[in-house]
Amino acid sequence: VITVEDTTGPTLVGVPGPITVACDAVPSAAVVTATDNCDTNPITVTSNDVIVPGACTGEYVINREFTASDDCGNVTTNTQVITVEDTTGPVLAGVPADVTVECDAVPAPTVVTATDNCDANPITVMSNDVIVPGACTGEYVINREFTASDDCGNVTTDTQVITVEDTTGPTLVGVPGPITVACDAVPSAAVVTATDNCDTNPITVT
């Protein structure tokens, strides 16, 4: 009496080794085949991804399980571990070019947007002006920093440099027009004032 048994599962061929990839470069399941010491018919290999969440949206682990079973119910499973990382900061769009402007024409912050290779939710872009004083009140530099961060803490910053100048003189107000008078009726100097597009302090007129 020869009792024939099949207690050996199939042999999986082509299961990839562990890899680490960026969140936007997760590979499709590899083509894995299987052979069996008893079955002569082709053996189907199935794959199933088991996700282990990480600390943020773009970081997690995929346990990609490849499974084959033979005609007698022997099962073989092998797992590829795919570690997914997010190391890339958001991409800023719409950061204006550097400009030189008059002190009364400083532009308001532009609406800058950001996209990310991992985050599906909208990303907020913050702006912050760092002022570098110049030689006088109406001349200075604004370093306008636009900053965006993704869910995994990757930060991208871009800066618009706004050079502020004061090239316009004050405007005199109240200068009288030309008159003709007698020699004993020369008027005193009129009260003349001045305004300026940059200076907020009173301006002396001499």
C-alpha positions as protocol buffer text, in pm:
chain_id: "A"
residue {
  index: 1
  type: VAL
  ca { x: 0 y: 0 z: 0 }
}
residue {
  index: 2
  type: ILE
  ca { x: 150 y: 330 z: -111 }
}
residue {
  index: 3
  type: THR
  ca { x: -23 y: 628 z: 45 }
}
residue {
  index: 4
  type: VAL
  ca { x: 58 y: 941 z: -153 }
}
residue {
  index: 5
  type: GLU
  ca { x: 28 y: 1275 z: 25 }
}
residue {
  index: 6
  type: ASP
  ca { x: 78 y: 1635 z: -74 }
}
residue {
  index: 7
  type: THR
  ca { x: 187 y: 1835 z: 231 }
}
residue {
  index: 8
  type: THR
  ca { x: 413 y: 2087 z: 60 }
}
residue {
  index: 9
  type: GLY
  ca { x: 284 y: 2425 z: -46 }
}
residue {
  index: 10
  type: PRO
  ca { x: 372 y: 2590 z: -375 }
}
residue {
  index: 11
  type: THR
  ca { x: 700 y: 2773 z: -424 }
}
residue {
  index: 12
  type: LEU
  ca { x: 659 y: 3144 z: -497 }
}
residue {
  index: 13
  type: VAL
  ca { x: 890 y: 3289 z: -760 }
}
residue {
  index: 14
  type: GLY
  ca { x: 962 y: 3660 z: -809 }
}
residue {
  index: 15
  type: VAL
  ca { x: 854 y: 3809 z: -475 }
}
residue {
  index: 16
  type: PRO
  ca { x: 1043 y: 4141 z: -451 }
}
residue {
  index: 17
  type: GLY
  ca { x: 1253 y: 4231 z: -153 }
}
residue {
  index: 18
  type: PRO
  ca { x: 1175 y: 4515 z: 90 }
}
residue {
  index: 19
  type: ILE
  ca { x: 1196 y: 4868 z: -49 }
}
residue {
  index: 20
  type: THR
  ca { x: 1156 y: 5228 z: 67 }
}
residue {
  index: 21
  type: VAL
  ca { x: 979 y: 5465 z: -170 }
}
residue {
  index: 22
  type: ALA
  ca { x: 831 y: 5814 z: -186 }
}
residue {
  index: 23
  type: CYS
  ca { x: 457 y: 5840 z: -133 }
}
residue {
  index: 24
  type: ASP
  ca { x: 399 y: 5915 z: -503 }
}
residue {
  index: 25
  type: ALA
  ca { x: 614 y: 5625 z: -624 }
}
residue {
  index: 26
  type: VAL
  ca { x: 448 y: 5320 z: -470 }
}
residue {
  index: 27
  type: PRO
  ca { x: 494 y: 5037 z: -723 }
}
residue {
  index: 28
  type: SER
  ca { x: 219 y: 4815 z: -852 }
}
residue {
  index: 29
  type: ALA
  ca { x: 222 y: 4456 z: -737 }
}
residue {
  index: 30
  type: ALA
  ca { x: 497 y: 4257 z: -905 }
}
residue {
  index: 31
  type: VAL
  ca { x: 417 y: 3964 z: -1132 }
}
residue {
  index: 32
  type: VAL
  ca { x: 479 y: 3665 z: -906 }
}
residue {
  index: 33
  type: THR
  ca { x: 445 y: 3304 z: -1020 }
}
residue {
  index: 34
  type: ALA
  ca { x: 431 y: 2973 z: -836 }
}
residue {
  index: 35
  type: THR
  ca { x: 538 y: 2616 z: -896 }
}
residue {
  index: 36
  type: ASP
  ca { x: 429 y: 2306 z: -710 }
}
residue {
  index: 37
  type: ASN
  ca { x: 586 y: 1966 z: -661 }
}
residue {
  index: 38
  type: CYS
  ca { x: 255 y: 1792 z: -727 }
}
residue {
  index: 39
  type: ASP
  ca { x: 22 y: 2012 z: -932 }
}
residue {
  index: 40
  type: THR
  ca { x: 80 y: 2024 z: -1305 }
}
residue {
  index: 41
  type: ASN
  ca { x: -185 y: 2288 z: -1367 }
}
residue {
  index: 42
  type: PRO
  ca { x: -90 y: 2657 z: -1343 }
}
residue {
  index: 43
  type: ILE
  ca { x: -122 y: 2797 z: -992 }
}
residue {
  index: 44
  type: THR
  ca { x: -282 y: 3135 z: -937 }
}
residue {
  index: 45
  type: VAL
  ca { x: -95 y: 3385 z: -719 }
}
residue {
  index: 46
  type: THR
  ca { x: -298 y: 3658 z: -551 }
}
residue {
  index: 47
  type: SER
  ca { x: -171 y: 3973 z: -382 }
}
residue {
  index: 48
  type: ASN
  ca { x: -317 y: 4173 z: -95 }
}
residue {
  index: 49
  type: ASP
  ca { x: -193 y: 4495 z: 60 }
}
residue {
  index: 50
  type: VAL
  ca { x: -213 y: 4536 z: 438 }
}
residue {
  index: 51
  type: ILE
  ca { x: -160 y: 4900 z: 533 }
}
residue {
  index: 52
  type: VAL
  ca { x: 4 y: 4999 z: 861 }
}
residue {
  index: 53
  type: PRO
  ca { x: -53 y: 5374 z: 916 }
}
residue {
  index: 54
  type: GLY
  ca { x: 238 y: 5596 z: 1010 }
}
residue {
  index: 55
  type: ALA
  ca { x: 271 y: 5926 z: 1192 }
}
residue {
  index: 56
  type: CYS
  ca { x: 130 y: 6133 z: 904 }
}
residue {
  index: 57
  type: THR
  ca { x: -65 y: 6101 z: 581 }
}
residue {
  index: 58
  type: GLY
  ca { x: 231 y: 6038 z: 353 }
}
residue {
  index: 59
  type: GLU
  ca { x: 414 y: 5784 z: 570 }
}
residue {
  index: 60
  type: TYR
  ca { x: 299 y: 5427 z: 619 }
}
residue {
  index: 61
  type: VAL
  ca { x: 402 y: 5065 z: 559 }
}
residue {
  index: 62
  type: ILE
  ca { x: 251 y: 4832 z: 302 }
}
residue {
  index: 63
  type: ASN
  ca { x: 277 y: 4462 z: 377 }
}
residue {
  index: 64
  type: ARG
  ca { x: 215 y: 4322 z: 30 }
}
residue {
  index: 65
  type: GLU
  ca { x: 122 y: 3957 z: 74 }
}
residue {
  index: 66
  type: PHE
  ca { x: 155 y: 3714 z: -218 }
}
residue {
  index: 67
  type: THR
  ca { x: -39 y: 3391 z: -169 }
}
residue {
  index: 68
  type: ALA
  ca { x: -63 y: 3067 z: -366 }
}
residue {
  index: 69
  type: SER
  ca { x: -244 y: 2742 z: -286 }
}
residue {
  index: 70
  type: ASP
  ca { x: -222 y: 2406 z: -454 }
}
residue {
  index: 71
  type: ASP
  ca { x: -494 y: 2161 z: -538 }
}
residue {
  index: 72
  type: CYS
  ca { x: -463 y: 1994 z: -198 }
}
residue {
  index: 73
  type: GLY
  ca { x: -509 y: 2320 z: -5 }
}
residue {
  index: 74
  type: ASN
  ca { x: -147 y: 2376 z: 92 }
}
residue {
  index: 75
  type: VAL
  ca { x: -92 y: 2749 z: 114 }
}
residue {
  index: 76
  type: THR
  ca { x: 227 y: 2950 z: 77 }
}
residue {
  index: 77
  type: THR
  ca { x: 245 y: 3321 z: 160 }
}
residue {
  index: 78
  type: ASN
  ca { x: 538 y: 3557 z: 119 }
}
residue {
  index: 79
  type: THR
  ca { x: 538 y: 3926 z: 201 }
}
residue {
  index: 80
  type: GLN
  ca { x: 711 y: 4226 z: 47 }
}
residue {
  index: 81
  type: VAL
  ca { x: 749 y: 4516 z: 292 }
}
residue {
  index: 82
  type: ILE
  ca { x: 715 y: 4857 z: 126 }
}
residue {
  index: 83
  type: THR
  ca { x: 807 y: 5149 z: 351 }
}
residue {
  index: 84
  type: VAL
  ca { x: 647 y: 5468 z: 222 }
}
residue {
  index: 85
  type: GLU
  ca { x: 803 y: 5803 z: 313 }
}
residue {
  index: 86
  type: ASP
  ca { x: 721 y: 6169 z: 258 }
}
residue {
  index: 87
  type: THR
  ca { x: 1042 y: 6372 z: 242 }
}
residue {
  index: 88
  type: THR
  ca { x: 938 y: 6630 z: -18 }
}
residue {
  index: 89
  type: GLY
  ca { x: 799 y: 6969 z: 75 }
}
residue {
  index: 90
  type: PRO
  ca { x: 504 y: 7135 z: -97 }
}
residue {
  index: 91
  type: VAL
  ca { x: 550 y: 7319 z: -428 }
}
residue {
  index: 92
  type: LEU
  ca { x: 465 y: 7690 z: -412 }
}
residue {
  index: 93
  type: ALA
  ca { x: 292 y: 7848 z: -712 }
}
residue {
  index: 94
  type: GLY
  ca { x: 248 y: 8217 z: -781 }
}
residue {
  index: 95
  type: VAL
  ca { x: 531 y: 8368 z: -576 }
}
residue {
  index: 96
  type: PRO
  ca { x: 585 y: 8712 z: -737 }
}
residue {
  index: 97
  type: ALA
  ca { x: 917 y: 8825 z: -879 }
}
residue {
  index: 98
  type: ASP
  ca { x: 1132 y: 9079 z: -695 }
}
residue {
  index: 99
  type: VAL
  ca { x: 1022 y: 9442 z: -749 }
}
residue {
  index: 100
  type: THR
  ca { x: 1131 y: 9798 z: -676 }
}
residue {
  index: 101
  type: VAL
  ca { x: 849 y: 10037 z: -583 }
}
residue {
  index: 102
  type: GLU
  ca { x: 782 y: 10381 z: -445 }
}
residue {
  index: 103
  type: CYS
  ca { x: 707 y: 10400 z: -74 }
}
residue {
  index: 104
  type: ASP
  ca { x: 339 y: 10472 z: -141 }
}
residue {
  index: 105
  type: ALA
  ca { x: 300 y: 10181 z: -384 }
}
residue {
  index: 106
  type: VAL
  ca { x: 399 y: 9878 z: -177 }
}
residue {
  index: 107
  type: PRO
  ca { x: 192 y: 9585 z: -307 }
}
residue {
  index: 108
  type: ALA
  ca { x: -32 y: 9377 z: -84 }
}
residue {
  index: 109
  type: PRO
  ca { x: 68 y: 9012 z: -40 }
}
residue {
  index: 110
  type: THR
  ca { x: -15 y: 8803 z: -346 }
}
residue {
  index: 111
  type: VAL
  ca { x: -235 y: 8495 z: -320 }
}
residue {
  index: 112
  type: VAL
  ca { x: 15 y: 8208 z: -339 }
}
residue {
  index: 113
  type: THR
  ca { x: -96 y: 7845 z: -355 }
}
residue {
  index: 114
  type: ALA
  ca { x: 78 y: 7516 z: -286 }
}
residue {
  index: 115
  type: THR
  ca { x: 45 y: 7156 z: -396 }
}
residue {
  index: 116
  type: ASP
  ca { x: 197 y: 6845 z: -242 }
}
residue {
  index: 117
  type: ASN
  ca { x: 285 y: 6503 z: -379 }
}
residue {
  index: 118
  type: CYS
  ca { x: 130 y: 6328 z: -78 }
}
residue {
  index: 119
  type: ASP
  ca { x: -136 y: 6549 z: 83 }
}
residue {
  index: 120
  type: ALA
  ca { x: -480 y: 6544 z: -75 }
}
residue {
  index: 121
  type: ASN
  ca { x: -613 y: 6821 z: 148 }
}
residue {
  index: 122
  type: PRO
  ca { x: -557 y: 7188 z: 60 }
}
residue {
  index: 123
  type: ILE
  ca { x: -234 y: 7335 z: 196 }
}
residue {
  index: 124
  type: THR
  ca { x: -233 y: 7676 z: 363 }
}
residue {
  index: 125
  type: VAL
  ca { x: 35 y: 7924 z: 254 }
}
residue {
  index: 126
  type: MET
  ca { x: 143 y: 8180 z: 514 }
}
residue {
  index: 127
  type: SER
  ca { x: 312 y: 8511 z: 434 }
}
residue {
  index: 128
  type: ASN
  ca { x: 537 y: 8716 z: 661 }
}
residue {
  index: 129
  type: ASP
  ca { x: 711 y: 9046 z: 594 }
}
residue {
  index: 130
  type: VAL
  ca { x: 1062 y: 9095 z: 734 }
}
residue {
  index: 131
  type: ILE
  ca { x: 1158 y: 9464 z: 718 }
}
residue {
  index: 132
  type: VAL
  ca { x: 1520 y: 9571 z: 667 }
}
residue {
  index: 133
  type: PRO
  ca { x: 1547 y: 9948 z: 739 }
}
residue {
  index: 134
  type: GLY
  ca { x: 1725 y: 10176 z: 492 }
}
residue {
  index: 135
  type: ALA
  ca { x: 1897 y: 10514 z: 515 }
}
residue {
  index: 136
  type: CYS
  ca { x: 1572 y: 10708 z: 565 }
}
residue {
  index: 137
  type: THR
  ca { x: 1206 y: 10660 z: 650 }
}
residue {
  index: 138
  type: GLY
  ca { x: 1089 y: 10603 z: 295 }
}
residue {
  index: 139
  type: GLU
  ca { x: 1360 y: 10360 z: 192 }
}
residue {
  index: 140
  type: TYR
  ca { x: 1374 y: 10000 z: 314 }
}
residue {
  index: 141
  type: VAL
  ca { x: 1357 y: 9640 z: 196 }
}
residue {
  index: 142
  type: ILE
  ca { x: 1070 y: 9398 z: 255 }
}
residue {
  index: 143
  type: ASN
  ca { x: 1160 y: 9029 z: 248 }
}
residue {
  index: 144
  type: ARG
  ca { x: 815 y: 8880 z: 194 }
}
residue {
  index: 145
  type: GLU
  ca { x: 838 y: 8513 z: 290 }
}
residue {
  index: 146
  type: PHE
  ca { x: 578 y: 8262 z: 170 }
}
residue {
  index: 147
  type: THR
  ca { x: 579 y: 7935 z: 365 }
}
residue {
  index: 148
  type: ALA
  ca { x: 386 y: 7609 z: 325 }
}
residue {
  index: 149
  type: SER
  ca { x: 414 y: 7284 z: 522 }
}
residue {
  index: 150
  type: ASP
  ca { x: 261 y: 6944 z: 454 }
}
residue {
  index: 151
  type: ASP
  ca { x: 108 y: 6693 z: 692 }
}
residue {
  index: 152
  type: CYS
  ca { x: 446 y: 6527 z: 753 }
}
residue {
  index: 153
  type: GLY
  ca { x: 617 y: 6853 z: 851 }
}
residue {
  index: 154
  type: ASN
  ca { x: 810 y: 6915 z: 528 }
}
residue {
  index: 155
  type: VAL
  ca { x: 842 y: 7292 z: 484 }
}
residue {
  index: 156
  type: THR
  ca { x: 895 y: 7499 z: 169 }
}
residue {
  index: 157
  type: THR
  ca { x: 974 y: 7872 z: 181 }
}
residue {
  index: 158
  type: ASP
  ca { x: 1019 y: 8120 z: -104 }
}
residue {
  index: 159
  type: THR
  ca { x: 1085 y: 8493 z: -73 }
}
residue {
  index: 160
  type: GLN
  ca { x: 987 y: 8797 z: -276 }
}
residue {
  index: 161
  type: VAL
  ca { x: 1224 y: 9091 z: -225 }
}
residue {
  index: 162
  type: ILE
  ca { x: 1049 y: 9429 z: -242 }
}
residue {
  index: 163
  type: THR
  ca { x: 1290 y: 9723 z: -256 }
}
residue {
  index: 164
  type: VAL
  ca { x: 1112 y: 10039 z: -141 }
}
residue {
  index: 165
  type: GLU
  ca { x: 1243 y: 10376 z: -259 }
}
residue {
  index: 166
  type: ASP
  ca { x: 1158 y: 10742 z: -199 }
}
residue {
  index: 167
  type: THR
  ca { x: 1240 y: 10944 z: -512 }
}
residue {
  index: 168
  type: THR
  ca { x: 958 y: 11200 z: -493 }
}
residue {
  index: 169
  type: GLY
  ca { x: 1002 y: 11535 z: -318 }
}
residue {
  index: 170
  type: PRO
  ca { x: 739 y: 11694 z: -89 }
}
residue {
  index: 171
  type: THR
  ca { x: 436 y: 11876 z: -234 }
}
residue {
  index: 172
  type: LEU
  ca { x: 413 y: 12243 z: -132 }
}
residue {
  index: 173
  type: VAL
  ca { x: 68 y: 12370 z: -42 }
}
residue {
  index: 174
  type: GLY
  ca { x: -28 y: 12740 z: -30 }
}
residue {
  index: 175
  type: VAL
  ca { x: 247 y: 12904 z: -235 }
}
residue {
  index: 176
  type: PRO
  ca { x: 93 y: 13237 z: -352 }
}
residue {
  index: 177
  type: GLY
  ca { x: 88 y: 13333 z: -716 }
}
residue {
  index: 178
  type: PRO
  ca { x: 281 y: 13630 z: -860 }
}
residue {
  index: 179
  type: ILE
  ca { x: 162 y: 13979 z: -753 }
}
residue {
  index: 180
  type: THR
  ca { x: 258 y: 14338 z: -815 }
}
residue {
  index: 181
  type: VAL
  ca { x: 267 y: 14571 z: -513 }
}
residue {
  index: 182
  type: ALA
  ca { x: 387 y: 14911 z: -411 }
}
residue {
  index: 183
  type: CYS
  ca { x: 727 y: 14929 z: -249 }
}
residue {
  index: 184
  type: ASP
  ca { x: 572 y: 14993 z: 89 }
}
residue {
  index: 185
  type: ALA
  ca { x: 323 y: 14708 z: 62 }
}
residue {
  index: 186
  type: VAL
  ca { x: 544 y: 14405 z: 21 }
}
residue {
  index: 187
  type: PRO
  ca { x: 356 y: 14122 z: 198 }
}
residue {
  index: 188
  type: SER
  ca { x: 506 y: 13895 z: 458 }
}
residue {
  index: 189
  type: ALA
  ca { x: 587 y: 13542 z: 351 }
}
residue {
  index: 190
  type: ALA
  ca { x: 275 y: 13331 z: 320 }
}
residue {
  index: 191
  type: VAL
  ca { x: 220 y: 13034 z: 544 }
}
residue {
  index: 192
  type: VAL
  ca { x: 313 y: 12744 z: 318 }
}
residue {
  index: 193
  type: THR
  ca { x: 288 y: 12380 z: 418 }
}
residue {
  index: 194
  type: ALA
  ca { x: 411 y: 12058 z: 262 }
}
residue {
  index: 195
  type: THR
  ca { x: 301 y: 11699 z: 238 }
}
residue {
  index: 196
  type: ASP
  ca { x: 505 y: 11396 z: 138 }
}
residue {
  index: 197
  type: ASN
  ca { x: 415 y: 11054 z: 1 }
}
residue {
  index: 198
  type: CYS
  ca { x: 655 y: 10884 z: 243 }
}
residue {
  index: 199
  type: ASP
  ca { x: 703 y: 11101 z: 551 }
}
residue {
  index: 200
  type: THR
  ca { x: 433 y: 11093 z: 815 }
}
residue {
  index: 201
  type: ASN
  ca { x: 605 y: 11355 z: 1035 }
}
residue {
  index: 202
  type: PRO
  ca { x: 541 y: 11726 z: 973 }
}
residue {
  index: 203
  type: ILE
  ca { x: 768 y: 11879 z: 708 }
}
residue {
  index: 204
  type: THR
  ca { x: 933 y: 12215 z: 769 }
}
residue {
  index: 205
  type: VAL
  ca { x: 900 y: 12472 z: 490 }
}
residue {
  index: 206
  type: THR
  ca { x: 1164 y: 12747 z: 485 }
}
